[in-house]
Amino acid sequence: MDMSEHNLRTLFAQLGLSNNEQAIAQFIRQHRLAPGMAIQDAPFWNSAQASFLRESLKQDAEWCEIIDELNALLH
């Protein structure tokens, strides 16, 4: 079981993205989701990132809560 803390910084690191506060804020400003678009279907993810998001949500994994938070921020 993954015992690491799950927050935006660790999610961004998991996705292979810069994960300092400034990089996260910039990503959120530059990547907006259309109303009704699922986070895992966004065109700005590469295939590995989209798969991670999709599988985490499908399996109700420990990442779900923070993925939901990111989803809200992107909408």
CSV table of N, CA and C in Angstrom, one decimal:
chain,number,residue,atom,x,y,z
A,1,MET,N,0.8,-1.2,0.0
A,1,MET,CA,0.0,0.0,0.0
A,1,MET,C,0.9,1.2,0.0
A,2,ASP,N,0.5,2.2,-0.8
A,2,ASP,CA,1.2,3.5,-0.9
A,2,ASP,C,0.9,4.3,0.3
A,3,MET,N,1.9,4.6,1.1
A,3,MET,CA,1.6,5.4,2.4
A,3,MET,C,2.1,6.8,2.2
A,4,SER,N,2.5,7.3,1.0
A,4,SER,CA,2.9,8.7,0.9
A,4,SER,C,1.7,9.6,0.9
A,5,GLU,N,2.0,10.8,1.3
A,5,GLU,CA,0.9,11.8,1.3
A,5,GLU,C,0.5,12.1,-0.1
A,6,HIS,N,-0.8,12.2,-0.2
A,6,HIS,CA,-1.4,12.6,-1.5
A,6,HIS,C,-1.9,14.0,-1.5
A,7,ASN,N,-1.3,14.9,-2.2
A,7,ASN,CA,-1.7,16.3,-2.3
A,7,ASN,C,-1.3,16.7,-3.8
A,8,LEU,N,-1.6,17.9,-4.1
A,8,LEU,CA,-1.3,18.4,-5.5
A,8,LEU,C,0.1,18.2,-5.9
A,9,ARG,N,1.0,18.5,-4.9
A,9,ARG,CA,2.4,18.4,-5.3
A,9,ARG,C,2.8,17.0,-5.6
A,10,THR,N,2.3,16.0,-4.8
A,10,THR,CA,2.7,14.6,-5.1
A,10,THR,C,2.0,14.1,-6.3
A,11,LEU,N,0.7,14.6,-6.6
A,11,LEU,CA,0.0,14.2,-7.8
A,11,LEU,C,0.8,14.7,-9.0
A,12,PHE,N,1.2,16.0,-9.0
A,12,PHE,CA,2.0,16.5,-10.2
A,12,PHE,C,3.3,15.7,-10.4
A,13,ALA,N,3.9,15.4,-9.3
A,13,ALA,CA,5.2,14.6,-9.4
A,13,ALA,C,4.8,13.2,-10.0
A,14,GLN,N,3.7,12.6,-9.6
A,14,GLN,CA,3.3,11.3,-10.1
A,14,GLN,C,3.0,11.4,-11.6
A,15,LEU,N,2.5,12.5,-12.0
A,15,LEU,CA,2.2,12.7,-13.4
A,15,LEU,C,3.4,13.2,-14.2
A,16,GLY,N,4.6,13.3,-13.6
A,16,GLY,CA,5.8,13.7,-14.3
A,16,GLY,C,5.8,15.2,-14.6
A,17,LEU,N,5.1,16.0,-13.8
A,17,LEU,CA,5.1,17.4,-14.1
A,17,LEU,C,5.8,18.2,-13.0
A,18,SER,N,6.3,19.4,-13.3
A,18,SER,CA,6.9,20.2,-12.2
A,18,SER,C,5.9,20.4,-11.1
A,19,ASN,N,6.3,20.3,-9.9
A,19,ASN,CA,5.4,20.3,-8.8
A,19,ASN,C,5.6,21.3,-7.7
A,20,ASN,N,6.3,22.4,-8.1
A,20,ASN,CA,6.4,23.5,-7.1
A,20,ASN,C,5.1,24.3,-7.2
A,21,GLU,N,4.9,25.2,-6.2
A,21,GLU,CA,3.6,25.9,-6.1
A,21,GLU,C,3.4,26.8,-7.4
A,22,GLN,N,4.5,27.4,-7.8
A,22,GLN,CA,4.4,28.3,-9.0
A,22,GLN,C,4.0,27.5,-10.3
A,23,ALA,N,4.6,26.3,-10.4
A,23,ALA,CA,4.4,25.5,-11.6
A,23,ALA,C,3.0,25.0,-11.6
A,24,ILE,N,2.5,24.6,-10.4
A,24,ILE,CA,1.1,24.1,-10.3
A,24,ILE,C,0.1,25.2,-10.6
A,25,ALA,N,0.3,26.4,-10.1
A,25,ALA,CA,-0.6,27.5,-10.4
A,25,ALA,C,-0.6,27.8,-11.9
A,26,GLN,N,0.6,27.8,-12.5
A,26,GLN,CA,0.7,28.1,-13.9
A,26,GLN,C,0.0,27.1,-14.7
A,27,PHE,N,0.1,25.8,-14.4
A,27,PHE,CA,-0.5,24.7,-15.1
A,27,PHE,C,-2.1,24.9,-15.0
A,28,ILE,N,-2.6,25.2,-13.8
A,28,ILE,CA,-4.0,25.4,-13.7
A,28,ILE,C,-4.5,26.6,-14.5
A,29,ARG,N,-3.7,27.7,-14.5
A,29,ARG,CA,-4.1,28.8,-15.3
A,29,ARG,C,-4.1,28.5,-16.8
A,30,GLN,N,-3.2,27.7,-17.3
A,30,GLN,CA,-3.1,27.4,-18.7
A,30,GLN,C,-3.9,26.3,-19.2
A,31,HIS,N,-4.4,25.4,-18.4
A,31,HIS,CA,-5.1,24.2,-18.8
A,31,HIS,C,-6.5,24.2,-18.1
A,32,ARG,N,-7.5,24.6,-18.9
A,32,ARG,CA,-8.9,24.7,-18.4
A,32,ARG,C,-9.6,23.5,-19.1
A,33,LEU,N,-10.6,23.0,-18.3
A,33,LEU,CA,-11.4,21.9,-18.8
A,33,LEU,C,-12.8,22.5,-19.3
A,34,ALA,N,-13.3,22.1,-20.4
A,34,ALA,CA,-14.6,22.5,-20.9
A,34,ALA,C,-15.6,22.0,-19.9
A,35,PRO,N,-16.7,22.7,-19.7
A,35,PRO,CA,-17.8,22.2,-18.9
A,35,PRO,C,-18.2,20.7,-19.3
A,36,GLY,N,-18.3,19.9,-18.3
A,36,GLY,CA,-18.7,18.5,-18.6
A,36,GLY,C,-17.6,17.6,-19.0
A,37,MET,N,-16.4,18.1,-19.3
A,37,MET,CA,-15.2,17.3,-19.7
A,37,MET,C,-14.6,16.6,-18.5
A,38,ALA,N,-14.5,15.3,-18.6
A,38,ALA,CA,-13.8,14.5,-17.6
A,38,ALA,C,-12.3,14.8,-17.6
A,39,ILE,N,-11.7,14.9,-16.4
A,39,ILE,CA,-10.3,15.2,-16.3
A,39,ILE,C,-9.4,14.3,-17.1
A,40,GLN,N,-9.7,13.0,-17.0
A,40,GLN,CA,-8.9,12.0,-17.7
A,40,GLN,C,-9.0,12.1,-19.3
A,41,ASP,N,-10.0,12.8,-19.8
A,41,ASP,CA,-10.2,13.0,-21.2
A,41,ASP,C,-9.6,14.3,-21.8
A,42,ALA,N,-9.0,15.1,-20.9
A,42,ALA,CA,-8.5,16.4,-21.4
A,42,ALA,C,-7.4,16.1,-22.4
A,43,PRO,N,-7.3,17.0,-23.4
A,43,PRO,CA,-6.4,16.8,-24.5
A,43,PRO,C,-4.9,17.1,-24.1
A,44,PHE,N,-4.7,17.7,-23.0
A,44,PHE,CA,-3.3,18.1,-22.6
A,44,PHE,C,-2.5,17.0,-21.9
A,45,TRP,N,-3.2,15.9,-21.6
A,45,TRP,CA,-2.4,14.8,-20.9
A,45,TRP,C,-1.8,13.9,-22.0
A,46,ASN,N,-0.6,13.4,-21.7
A,46,ASN,CA,-0.1,12.4,-22.6
A,46,ASN,C,-0.8,11.0,-22.3
A,47,SER,N,-0.5,10.0,-23.0
A,47,SER,CA,-1.3,8.8,-22.8
A,47,SER,C,-1.0,8.1,-21.5
A,48,ALA,N,0.2,8.2,-21.0
A,48,ALA,CA,0.5,7.6,-19.6
A,48,ALA,C,-0.2,8.4,-18.5
A,49,GLN,N,-0.2,9.7,-18.6
A,49,GLN,CA,-0.9,10.5,-17.6
A,49,GLN,C,-2.4,10.3,-17.6
A,50,ALA,N,-3.0,10.2,-18.8
A,50,ALA,CA,-4.5,9.9,-18.9
A,50,ALA,C,-4.8,8.6,-18.4
A,51,SER,N,-3.9,7.6,-18.7
A,51,SER,CA,-4.1,6.2,-18.2
A,51,SER,C,-4.1,6.2,-16.7
A,52,PHE,N,-3.1,6.9,-16.1
A,52,PHE,CA,-3.0,6.9,-14.6
A,52,PHE,C,-4.2,7.5,-14.0
A,53,LEU,N,-4.7,8.6,-14.5
A,53,LEU,CA,-5.9,9.3,-14.0
A,53,LEU,C,-7.1,8.4,-14.2
A,54,ARG,N,-7.3,7.8,-15.3
A,54,ARG,CA,-8.4,6.9,-15.6
A,54,ARG,C,-8.4,5.7,-14.7
A,55,GLU,N,-7.3,5.0,-14.5
A,55,GLU,CA,-7.2,3.8,-13.7
A,55,GLU,C,-7.4,4.2,-12.2
A,56,SER,N,-6.8,5.3,-11.8
A,56,SER,CA,-6.9,5.7,-10.4
A,56,SER,C,-8.4,6.0,-10.0
A,57,LEU,N,-9.1,6.6,-10.9
A,57,LEU,CA,-10.5,6.9,-10.7
A,57,LEU,C,-11.4,5.6,-10.8
A,58,LYS,N,-11.0,4.8,-11.8
A,58,LYS,CA,-11.8,3.6,-11.9
A,58,LYS,C,-11.7,2.6,-10.7
A,59,GLN,N,-10.5,2.6,-10.2
A,59,GLN,CA,-10.2,1.7,-9.0
A,59,GLN,C,-10.5,2.3,-7.7
A,60,ASP,N,-11.0,3.6,-7.7
A,60,ASP,CA,-11.2,4.3,-6.5
A,60,ASP,C,-10.0,4.3,-5.6
A,61,ALA,N,-8.9,4.6,-6.3
A,61,ALA,CA,-7.6,4.5,-5.6
A,61,ALA,C,-7.4,5.7,-4.7
A,62,GLU,N,-6.3,5.6,-3.9
A,62,GLU,CA,-6.0,6.6,-2.9
A,62,GLU,C,-5.8,8.0,-3.5
A,63,TRP,N,-5.6,8.1,-4.8
A,63,TRP,CA,-5.4,9.3,-5.5
A,63,TRP,C,-6.7,10.0,-5.9
A,64,CYS,N,-7.8,9.3,-5.7
A,64,CYS,CA,-9.1,9.9,-6.2
A,64,CYS,C,-9.4,11.3,-5.6
A,65,GLU,N,-9.2,11.4,-4.3
A,65,GLU,CA,-9.6,12.7,-3.7
A,65,GLU,C,-8.8,13.9,-4.3
A,66,ILE,N,-7.5,13.7,-4.4
A,66,ILE,CA,-6.7,14.8,-5.0
A,66,ILE,C,-6.9,15.0,-6.5
A,67,ILE,N,-7.2,13.9,-7.2
A,67,ILE,CA,-7.6,14.0,-8.6
A,67,ILE,C,-8.9,14.8,-8.7
A,68,ASP,N,-9.9,14.6,-7.8
A,68,ASP,CA,-11.1,15.3,-7.8
A,68,ASP,C,-10.8,16.8,-7.5
A,69,GLU,N,-9.9,17.1,-6.6
A,69,GLU,CA,-9.5,18.5,-6.3
A,69,GLU,C,-9.0,19.2,-7.5
A,70,LEU,N,-8.1,18.5,-8.2
A,70,LEU,CA,-7.5,19.1,-9.4
A,70,LEU,C,-8.6,19.3,-10.5
A,71,ASN,N,-9.5,18.3,-10.6
A,71,ASN,CA,-10.6,18.5,-11.5
A,71,ASN,C,-11.4,19.7,-11.3
A,72,ALA,N,-11.7,20.0,-10.0
A,72,ALA,CA,-12.4,21.2,-9.6
A,72,ALA,C,-11.6,22.4,-10.0
A,73,LEU,N,-10.3,22.4,-9.7
A,73,LEU,CA,-9.5,23.6,-10.0
A,73,LEU,C,-9.4,23.9,-11.5
A,74,LEU,N,-9.5,22.8,-12.3
A,74,LEU,CA,-9.4,23.0,-13.8
A,74,LEU,C,-10.7,23.4,-14.4
A,75,HIS,N,-11.8,23.2,-13.7
A,75,HIS,CA,-13.1,23.6,-14.2
A,75,HIS,C,-13.3,25.0,-13.7
